XYZ file of C-alpha atoms in Angstrom:
143
model
C -4.800 30.960 13.629
C -1.403 29.353 14.157
C -2.973 25.955 14.869
C -4.562 26.077 11.420
C -1.128 26.563 9.841
C 0.333 23.817 12.039
C -2.316 21.265 11.056
C -2.158 22.480 7.450
C 1.591 21.794 7.308
C 1.102 18.243 8.517
C -1.801 17.705 6.120
C 0.192 19.021 3.143
C 3.161 16.776 3.916
C 0.868 13.749 4.174
C -0.781 14.691 0.863
C 2.661 14.970 -0.772
C 3.529 11.529 0.602
C 0.310 10.014 -0.760
C 0.831 11.629 -4.154
C 4.453 10.500 -4.421
C 3.585 7.009 -3.174
C 0.932 6.630 -5.872
C 3.269 8.031 -8.504
C 6.278 5.952 -7.426
C 5.076 2.889 -9.314
C 4.443 4.709 -12.596
C 7.622 6.758 -13.008
C 11.313 6.045 -12.968
C 13.086 6.864 -9.737
C 15.989 9.188 -10.449
C 18.618 9.726 -7.777
C 18.404 13.511 -8.073
C 14.611 13.435 -7.740
C 14.901 11.162 -4.709
C 17.382 13.435 -2.962
C 15.317 16.522 -3.785
C 12.176 14.987 -2.317
C 13.986 13.974 0.861
C 16.194 17.008 1.454
C 13.937 19.915 0.489
C 10.419 19.576 1.989
C 11.520 17.861 5.213
C 13.769 20.642 6.592
C 11.254 23.268 5.507
C 8.513 21.315 7.293
C 10.606 21.161 10.470
C 11.547 24.838 10.151
C 7.956 25.988 9.718
C 6.680 23.863 12.582
C 9.537 24.942 14.849
C 8.788 28.596 14.150
C 5.077 27.994 14.723
C 5.727 26.256 18.037
C 8.044 29.088 19.088
C 5.263 31.589 18.370
C 2.609 29.526 20.145
C 4.598 28.642 23.252
C 6.729 31.605 24.267
C 9.491 30.792 26.733
C 9.233 27.007 26.395
C 12.422 26.598 24.387
C 13.598 23.054 25.164
C 10.179 21.489 24.635
C 9.587 23.287 21.327
C 13.032 22.172 20.130
C 12.276 18.550 20.988
C 8.799 18.693 19.431
C 9.967 20.300 16.188
C 12.880 17.841 15.948
C 10.470 14.929 16.449
C 8.117 16.314 13.786
C 11.028 16.808 11.388
C 12.304 13.299 12.017
C 8.817 11.886 11.448
C 8.432 13.777 8.185
C 11.898 12.685 7.080
C 11.162 9.067 7.895
C 7.858 9.253 6.051
C 9.247 10.740 2.820
C 12.588 8.929 2.991
C 10.971 5.529 3.384
C 9.365 5.962 -0.031
C 12.708 5.112 -1.607
C 15.046 3.052 0.594
C 16.620 2.793 4.030
C 19.383 5.227 3.139
C 16.780 7.764 2.112
C 15.014 7.285 5.425
C 18.250 7.947 7.328
C 18.925 11.090 5.272
C 15.365 12.289 5.876
C 15.554 11.649 9.607
C 18.871 13.473 9.980
C 17.763 16.460 7.881
C 14.514 16.733 9.820
C 16.333 16.480 13.149
C 18.891 19.169 12.341
C 16.299 21.592 10.959
C 13.951 20.860 13.854
C 16.622 21.633 16.431
C 17.626 24.867 14.685
C 14.120 26.216 14.016
C 13.306 27.392 17.563
C 16.759 28.986 17.758
C 15.975 30.973 14.616
C 12.569 31.888 16.018
C 14.034 33.190 19.266
C 16.900 35.056 17.582
C 14.486 36.805 15.218
C 12.377 37.905 18.176
C 9.453 35.711 17.081
C 9.004 37.863 13.996
C 5.788 37.263 12.084
C 7.581 38.167 8.877
C 9.970 35.216 9.058
C 7.105 32.919 10.068
C 4.946 33.788 7.071
C 7.945 33.875 4.715
C 8.935 30.339 5.709
C 5.326 29.183 5.313
C 5.197 30.750 1.847
C 8.429 29.016 0.796
C 7.140 25.691 2.188
C 3.867 25.953 0.238
C 5.670 26.932 -2.978
C 8.096 24.006 -2.688
C 5.249 21.540 -2.137
C 3.295 22.862 -5.113
C 6.455 22.717 -7.225
C 6.989 19.067 -6.321
C 3.343 18.295 -7.006
C 3.254 19.799 -10.492
C 6.798 18.787 -11.436
C 6.028 15.194 -10.542
C 2.806 15.326 -12.546
C 4.711 16.712 -15.542
C 7.351 13.971 -15.254
C 4.657 11.332 -15.041
C 3.112 12.594 -18.286
C 6.455 12.609 -20.096
C 7.266 9.042 -18.965
C 4.098 7.728 -20.562
C 4.941 9.087 -24.010
C-alpha cells in the first residue's frame, strides 16, 4: 500500500513538471508564481516521501534521511530548473532541508498513520491547486 503512495508521489510531481513545462511558453512568468512553484510542492514532496520511507523501513533512520533528502533535492532541481539556475538552487536547498527533517518528524510522531495521510492529503491538494490555478492563469493570459 505504501509503495503505491510512494510511486504516486513521484508520478504526480513529474506530471506537474510536464504540465508547467508545457505551460511555461504560453504564460508570463511572474516571480511570485515561480517562487510558489519551487518552494511549496518540493518540501511537501520530500516530507511525504520521508514519512513514507520511515513507515516502510522502521529503524533505518540514516538511510531514510539520505534517501528522502536525495528525492527532495531531485524534485527541487526538476521544478527549479524550469525557471533559472537560482530557482534550481532554491529548489535543491528546500528539498534537502525538508528531506532531512521528514524522518525526524516521522520518528518523533511515533510513525503515526494520521500524520502520514494528512501530509499526503495536503500534498495532493497543493498539486491540484497548482494545476487548476495555472490553467486558469493560462486562460486569462489569452484574453
